[in-house]
PDB file of C-alpha atoms and ligand atoms in Angstrom:
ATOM      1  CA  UNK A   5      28.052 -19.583 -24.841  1.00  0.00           C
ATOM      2  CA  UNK A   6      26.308 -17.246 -22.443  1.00  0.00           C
ATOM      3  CA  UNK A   7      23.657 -18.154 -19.993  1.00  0.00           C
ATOM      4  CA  UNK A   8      20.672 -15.928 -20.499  1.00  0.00           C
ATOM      5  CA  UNK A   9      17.835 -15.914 -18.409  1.00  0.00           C
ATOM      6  CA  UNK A  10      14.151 -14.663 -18.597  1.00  0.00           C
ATOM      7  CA  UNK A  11      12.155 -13.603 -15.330  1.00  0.00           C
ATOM      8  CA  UNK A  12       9.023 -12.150 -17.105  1.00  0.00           C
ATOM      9  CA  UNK A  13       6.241 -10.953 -14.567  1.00  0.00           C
ATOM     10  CA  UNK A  14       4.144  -8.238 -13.789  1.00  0.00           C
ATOM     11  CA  UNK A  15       5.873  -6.449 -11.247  1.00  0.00           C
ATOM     12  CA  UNK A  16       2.745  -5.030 -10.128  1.00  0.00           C
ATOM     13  CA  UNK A  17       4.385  -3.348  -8.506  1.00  0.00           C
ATOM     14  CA  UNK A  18       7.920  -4.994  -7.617  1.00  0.00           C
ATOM     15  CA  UNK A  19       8.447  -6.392  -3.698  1.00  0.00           C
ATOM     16  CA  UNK A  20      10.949  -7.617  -1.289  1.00  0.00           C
ATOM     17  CA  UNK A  21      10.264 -11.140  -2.730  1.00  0.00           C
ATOM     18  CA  UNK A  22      10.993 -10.666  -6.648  1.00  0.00           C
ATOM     19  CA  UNK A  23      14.002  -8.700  -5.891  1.00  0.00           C
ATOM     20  CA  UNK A  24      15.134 -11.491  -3.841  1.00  0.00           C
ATOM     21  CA  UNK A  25      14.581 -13.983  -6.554  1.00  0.00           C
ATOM     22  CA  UNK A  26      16.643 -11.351  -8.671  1.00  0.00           C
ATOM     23  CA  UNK A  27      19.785 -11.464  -6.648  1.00  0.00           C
ATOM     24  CA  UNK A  28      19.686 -15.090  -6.564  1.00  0.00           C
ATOM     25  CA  UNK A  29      19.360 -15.565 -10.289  1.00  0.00           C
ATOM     26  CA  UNK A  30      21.260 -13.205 -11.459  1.00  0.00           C
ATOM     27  CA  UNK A  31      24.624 -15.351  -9.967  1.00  0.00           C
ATOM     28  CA  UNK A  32      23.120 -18.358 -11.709  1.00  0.00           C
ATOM     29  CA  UNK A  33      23.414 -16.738 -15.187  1.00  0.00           C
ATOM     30  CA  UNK A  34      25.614 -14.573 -16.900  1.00  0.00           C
ATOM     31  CA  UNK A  35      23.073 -12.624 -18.103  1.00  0.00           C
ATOM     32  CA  UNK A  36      19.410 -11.970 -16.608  1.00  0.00           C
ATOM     33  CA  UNK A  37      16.112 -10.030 -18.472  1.00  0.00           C
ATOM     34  CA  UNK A  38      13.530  -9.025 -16.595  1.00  0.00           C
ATOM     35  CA  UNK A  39      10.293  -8.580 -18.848  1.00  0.00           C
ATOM     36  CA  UNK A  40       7.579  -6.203 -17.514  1.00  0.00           C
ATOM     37  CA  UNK A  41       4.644  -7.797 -19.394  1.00  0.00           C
ATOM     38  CA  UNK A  42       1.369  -6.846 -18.698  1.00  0.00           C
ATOM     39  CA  UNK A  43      -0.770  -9.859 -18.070  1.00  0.00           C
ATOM     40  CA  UNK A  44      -4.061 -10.032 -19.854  1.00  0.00           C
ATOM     41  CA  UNK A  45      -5.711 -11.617 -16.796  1.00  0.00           C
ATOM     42  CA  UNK A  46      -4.945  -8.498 -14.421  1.00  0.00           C
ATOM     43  CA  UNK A  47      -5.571  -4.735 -14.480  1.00  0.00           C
ATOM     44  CA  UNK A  48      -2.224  -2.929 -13.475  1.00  0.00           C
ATOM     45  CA  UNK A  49      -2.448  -0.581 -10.684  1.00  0.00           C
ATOM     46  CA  UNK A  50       0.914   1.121 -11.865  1.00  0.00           C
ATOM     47  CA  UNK A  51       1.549   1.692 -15.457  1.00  0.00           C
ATOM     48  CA  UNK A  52       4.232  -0.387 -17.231  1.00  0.00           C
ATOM     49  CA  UNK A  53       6.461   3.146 -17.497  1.00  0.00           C
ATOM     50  CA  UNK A  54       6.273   2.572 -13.644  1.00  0.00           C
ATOM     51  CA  UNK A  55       6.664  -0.334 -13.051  1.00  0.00           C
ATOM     52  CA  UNK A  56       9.834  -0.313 -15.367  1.00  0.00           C
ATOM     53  CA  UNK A  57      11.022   2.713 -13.380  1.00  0.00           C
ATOM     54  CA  UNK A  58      11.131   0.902 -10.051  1.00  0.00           C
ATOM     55  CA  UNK A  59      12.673  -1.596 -11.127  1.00  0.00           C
ATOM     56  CA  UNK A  60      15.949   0.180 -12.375  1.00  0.00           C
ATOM     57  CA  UNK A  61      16.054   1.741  -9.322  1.00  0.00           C
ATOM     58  CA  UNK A  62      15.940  -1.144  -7.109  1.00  0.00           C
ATOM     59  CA  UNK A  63      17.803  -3.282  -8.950  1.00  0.00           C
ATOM     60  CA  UNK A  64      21.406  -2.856  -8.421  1.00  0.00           C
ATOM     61  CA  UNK A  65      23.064  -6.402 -10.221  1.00  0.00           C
ATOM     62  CA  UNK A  66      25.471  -5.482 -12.718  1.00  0.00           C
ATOM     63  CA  UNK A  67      24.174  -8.369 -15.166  1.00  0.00           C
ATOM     64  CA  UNK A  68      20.592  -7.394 -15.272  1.00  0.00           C
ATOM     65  CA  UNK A  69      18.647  -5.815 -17.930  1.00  0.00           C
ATOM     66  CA  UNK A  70      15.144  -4.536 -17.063  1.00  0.00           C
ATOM     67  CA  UNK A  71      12.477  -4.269 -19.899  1.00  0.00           C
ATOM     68  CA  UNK A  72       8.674  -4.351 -20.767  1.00  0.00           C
ATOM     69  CA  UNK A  73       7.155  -6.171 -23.991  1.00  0.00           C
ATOM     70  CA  UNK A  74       3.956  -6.510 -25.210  1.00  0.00           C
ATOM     71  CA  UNK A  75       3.028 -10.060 -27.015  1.00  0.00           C
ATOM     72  CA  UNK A  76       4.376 -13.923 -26.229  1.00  0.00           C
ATOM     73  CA  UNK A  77       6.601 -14.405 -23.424  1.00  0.00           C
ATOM     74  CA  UNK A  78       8.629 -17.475 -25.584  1.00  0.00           C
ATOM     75  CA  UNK A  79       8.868 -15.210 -28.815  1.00  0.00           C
ATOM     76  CA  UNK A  80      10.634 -12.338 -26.544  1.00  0.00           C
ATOM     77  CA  UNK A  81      12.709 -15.920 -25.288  1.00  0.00           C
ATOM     78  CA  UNK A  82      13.289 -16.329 -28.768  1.00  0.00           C
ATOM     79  CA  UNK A  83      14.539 -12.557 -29.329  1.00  0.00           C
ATOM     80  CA  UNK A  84      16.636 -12.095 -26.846  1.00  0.00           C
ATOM     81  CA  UNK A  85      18.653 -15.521 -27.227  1.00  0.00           C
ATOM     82  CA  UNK A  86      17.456 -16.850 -24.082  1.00  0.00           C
ATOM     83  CA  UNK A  87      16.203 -20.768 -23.033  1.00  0.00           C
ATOM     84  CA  UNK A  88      15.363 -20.200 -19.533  1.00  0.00           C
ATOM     85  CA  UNK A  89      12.637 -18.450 -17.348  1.00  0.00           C
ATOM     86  CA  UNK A  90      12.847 -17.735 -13.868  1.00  0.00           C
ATOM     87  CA  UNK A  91       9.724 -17.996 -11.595  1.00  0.00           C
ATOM     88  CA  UNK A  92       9.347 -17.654  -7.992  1.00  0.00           C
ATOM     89  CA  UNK A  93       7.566 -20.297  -6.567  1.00  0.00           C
ATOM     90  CA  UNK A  94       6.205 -19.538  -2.878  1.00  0.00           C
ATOM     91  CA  UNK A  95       4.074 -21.763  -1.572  1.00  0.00           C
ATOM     92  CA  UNK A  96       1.549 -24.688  -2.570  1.00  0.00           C
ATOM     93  CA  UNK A  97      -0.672 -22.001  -3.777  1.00  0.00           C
ATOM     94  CA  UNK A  98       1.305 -20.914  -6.664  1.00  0.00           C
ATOM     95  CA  UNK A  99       2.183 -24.624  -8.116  1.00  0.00           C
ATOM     96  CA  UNK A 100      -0.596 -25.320 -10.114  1.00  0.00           C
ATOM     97  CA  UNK A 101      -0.454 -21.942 -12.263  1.00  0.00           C
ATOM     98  CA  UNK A 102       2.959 -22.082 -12.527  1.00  0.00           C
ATOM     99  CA  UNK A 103       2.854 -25.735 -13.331  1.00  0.00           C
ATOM    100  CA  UNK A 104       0.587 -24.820 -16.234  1.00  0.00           C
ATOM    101  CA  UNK A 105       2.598 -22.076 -17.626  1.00  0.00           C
ATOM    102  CA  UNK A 106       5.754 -23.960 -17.648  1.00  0.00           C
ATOM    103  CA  UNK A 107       4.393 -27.034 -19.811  1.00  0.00           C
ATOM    104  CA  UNK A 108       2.371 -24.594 -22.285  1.00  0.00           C
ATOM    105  CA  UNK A 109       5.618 -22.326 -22.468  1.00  0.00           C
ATOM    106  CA  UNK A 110       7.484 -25.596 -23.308  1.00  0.00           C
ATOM    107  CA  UNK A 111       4.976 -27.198 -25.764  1.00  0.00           C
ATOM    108  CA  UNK A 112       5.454 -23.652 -27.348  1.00  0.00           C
ATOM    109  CA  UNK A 113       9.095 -23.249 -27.762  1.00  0.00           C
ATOM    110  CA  UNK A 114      10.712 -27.060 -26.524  1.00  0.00           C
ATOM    111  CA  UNK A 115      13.861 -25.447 -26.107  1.00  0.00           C
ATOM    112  CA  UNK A 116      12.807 -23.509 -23.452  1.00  0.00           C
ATOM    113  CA  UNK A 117      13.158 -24.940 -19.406  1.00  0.00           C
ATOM    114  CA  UNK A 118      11.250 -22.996 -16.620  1.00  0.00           C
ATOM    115  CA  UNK A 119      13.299 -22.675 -13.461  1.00  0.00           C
ATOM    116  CA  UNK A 120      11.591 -22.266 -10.322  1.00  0.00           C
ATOM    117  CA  UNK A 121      13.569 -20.279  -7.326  1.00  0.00           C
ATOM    118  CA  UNK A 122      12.375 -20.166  -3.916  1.00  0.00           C
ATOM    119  CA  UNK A 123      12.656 -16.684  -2.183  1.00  0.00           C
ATOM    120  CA  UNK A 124      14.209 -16.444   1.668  1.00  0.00           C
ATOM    121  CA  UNK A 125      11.572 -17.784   4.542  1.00  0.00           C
ATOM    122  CA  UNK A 126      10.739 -14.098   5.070  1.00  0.00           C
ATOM    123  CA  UNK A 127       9.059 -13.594   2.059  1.00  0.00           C
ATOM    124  CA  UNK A 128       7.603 -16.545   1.438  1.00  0.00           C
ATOM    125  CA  UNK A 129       4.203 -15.340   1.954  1.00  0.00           C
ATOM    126  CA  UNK A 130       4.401 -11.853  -0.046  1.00  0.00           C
ATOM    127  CA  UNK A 131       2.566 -10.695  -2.437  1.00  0.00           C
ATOM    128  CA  UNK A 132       1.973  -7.910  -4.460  1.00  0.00           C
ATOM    129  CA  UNK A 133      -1.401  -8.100  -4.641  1.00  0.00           C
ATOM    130  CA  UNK A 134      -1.721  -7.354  -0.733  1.00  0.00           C
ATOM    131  CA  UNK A 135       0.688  -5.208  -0.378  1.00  0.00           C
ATOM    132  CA  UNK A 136      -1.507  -2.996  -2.870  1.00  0.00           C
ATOM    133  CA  UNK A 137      -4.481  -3.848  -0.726  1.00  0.00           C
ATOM    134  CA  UNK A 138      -2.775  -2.621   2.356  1.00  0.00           C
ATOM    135  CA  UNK A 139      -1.744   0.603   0.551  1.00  0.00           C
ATOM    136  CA  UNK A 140      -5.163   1.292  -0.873  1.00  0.00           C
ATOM    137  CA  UNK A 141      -6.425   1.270   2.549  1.00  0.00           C
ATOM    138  CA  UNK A 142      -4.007   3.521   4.239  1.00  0.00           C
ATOM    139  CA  UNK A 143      -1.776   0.868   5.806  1.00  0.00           C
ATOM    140  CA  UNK A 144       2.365   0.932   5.898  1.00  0.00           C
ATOM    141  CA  UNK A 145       4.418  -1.609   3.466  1.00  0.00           C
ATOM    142  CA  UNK A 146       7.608   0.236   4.022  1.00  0.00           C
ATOM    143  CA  UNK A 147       8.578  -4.126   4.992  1.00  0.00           C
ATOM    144  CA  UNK A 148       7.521  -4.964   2.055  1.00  0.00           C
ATOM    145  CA  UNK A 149       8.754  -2.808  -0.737  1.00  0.00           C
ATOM    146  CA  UNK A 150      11.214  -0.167  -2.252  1.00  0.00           C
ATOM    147  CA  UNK A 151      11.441   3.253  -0.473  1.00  0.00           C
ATOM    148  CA  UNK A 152      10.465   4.417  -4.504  1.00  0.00           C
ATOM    149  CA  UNK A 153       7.327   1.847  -4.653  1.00  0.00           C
ATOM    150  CA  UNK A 154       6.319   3.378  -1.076  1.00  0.00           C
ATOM    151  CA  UNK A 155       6.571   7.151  -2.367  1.00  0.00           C
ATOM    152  CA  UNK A 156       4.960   6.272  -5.868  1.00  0.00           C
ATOM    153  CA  UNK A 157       1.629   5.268  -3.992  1.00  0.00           C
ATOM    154  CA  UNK A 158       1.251   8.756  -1.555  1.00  0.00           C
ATOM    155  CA  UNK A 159       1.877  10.618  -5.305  1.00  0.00           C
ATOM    156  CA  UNK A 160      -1.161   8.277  -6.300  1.00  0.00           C
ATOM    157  CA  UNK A 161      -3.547   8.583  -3.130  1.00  0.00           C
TER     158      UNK A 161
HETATM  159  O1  PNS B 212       3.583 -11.906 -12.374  1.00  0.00           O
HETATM  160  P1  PNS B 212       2.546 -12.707 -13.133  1.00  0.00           P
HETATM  161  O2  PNS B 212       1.333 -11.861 -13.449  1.00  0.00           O
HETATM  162  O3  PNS B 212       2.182 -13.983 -12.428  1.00  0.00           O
HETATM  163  O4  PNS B 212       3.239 -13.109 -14.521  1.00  0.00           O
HETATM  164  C1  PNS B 212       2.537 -13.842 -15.513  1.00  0.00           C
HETATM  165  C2  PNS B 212       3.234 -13.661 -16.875  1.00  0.00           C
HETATM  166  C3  PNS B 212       3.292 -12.187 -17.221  1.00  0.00           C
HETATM  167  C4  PNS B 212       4.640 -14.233 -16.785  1.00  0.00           C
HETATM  168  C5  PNS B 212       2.414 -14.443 -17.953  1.00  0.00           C
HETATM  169  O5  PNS B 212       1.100 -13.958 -17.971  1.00  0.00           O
HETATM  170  C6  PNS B 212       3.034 -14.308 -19.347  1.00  0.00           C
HETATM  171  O6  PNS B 212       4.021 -14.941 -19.632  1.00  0.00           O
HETATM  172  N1  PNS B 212       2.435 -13.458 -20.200  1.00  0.00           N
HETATM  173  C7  PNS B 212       2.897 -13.191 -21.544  1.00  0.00           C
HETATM  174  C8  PNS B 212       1.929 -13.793 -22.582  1.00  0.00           C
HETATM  175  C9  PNS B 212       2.196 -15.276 -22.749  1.00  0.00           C
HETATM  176  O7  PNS B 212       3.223 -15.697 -23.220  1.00  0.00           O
HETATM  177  N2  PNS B 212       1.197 -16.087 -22.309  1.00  0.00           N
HETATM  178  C10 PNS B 212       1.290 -17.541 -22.341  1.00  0.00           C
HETATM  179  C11 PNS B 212       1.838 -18.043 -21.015  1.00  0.00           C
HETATM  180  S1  PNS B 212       1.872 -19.804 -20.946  1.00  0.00           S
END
């Protein structure tokens, strides 16, 4: 039976970090879907068509499919065959929303287990949110992101 994996996020928009967490799950699984969901709780500063976009060109894994849904993360699960979701867990900070997620995801679907990956020390302290920050004001994140991500904001400025 294959091993299919779920890393749903927003991607908004897609850094260093996630990427990171990408390579390292896609050798754990034999198959890995990312799912471009936009969170209720955040406005998007790139549209889901963009987001998307970068993401197929960054991503260069032979066993990962890239796609965006609208609706409950563990019916998509469900869909696609898969029991596991892959989160990035950075520092302290992220634990208790994470922590949250993965025992309401469960109580939703119990067949599901959340699997939390660390990315490399260097990007421990990323974030997407900040790197749009630092964009918005003019600043470089050429460290931080795709060469597409970096060109998609000067279109947007
Ligand atoms: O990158 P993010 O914004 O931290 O990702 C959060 C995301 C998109 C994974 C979460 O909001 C989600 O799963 N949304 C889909 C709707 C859903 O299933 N909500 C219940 C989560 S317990």
């Amino acid at each position: 039976m294959k091993r299919i994996a779920v890393y749903p996020g927003s991607f908004d928009p897609t850094t260093f970090g996630h990427l990171d967490i990408i390579s390292r799950s896609s050798k754990i699984f034999d198959k890995l879907i990312i799912a471009v969901i936009t969170n209720p709780n955040k406005k998007p500063y790139f549209s889901i068509d963009e987001r998307v976009k970068i993401l197929k060109s960054s991503v260069k894994e032979k066993n990962v499919e890239i796609e965006s849904f609208h609706g409950l993360l563990v019916d998509f699960m469900k869909k696609k065959n898969a029991n596991v979701i892959i989160r990035g867990l950075r520092a302290i900070s992220d634990f208790e929303y994470e922590f949250q997620m993965a025992l309401t995801n469960r109580k939703l679907y119990p067949e599901i287990e959340t699997v939390f990956l660390t990315p490399a020390e260097q990007w421990t302290y990323l974030s997407s949110t900040l790197v749009k920050e630092i964009a918005r004001l003019g600043g470089n994140v050429k460290c931080f992101v795709p060469e597409i991500v970096v060109k998609i904001f000067k279109n947007k400025r």
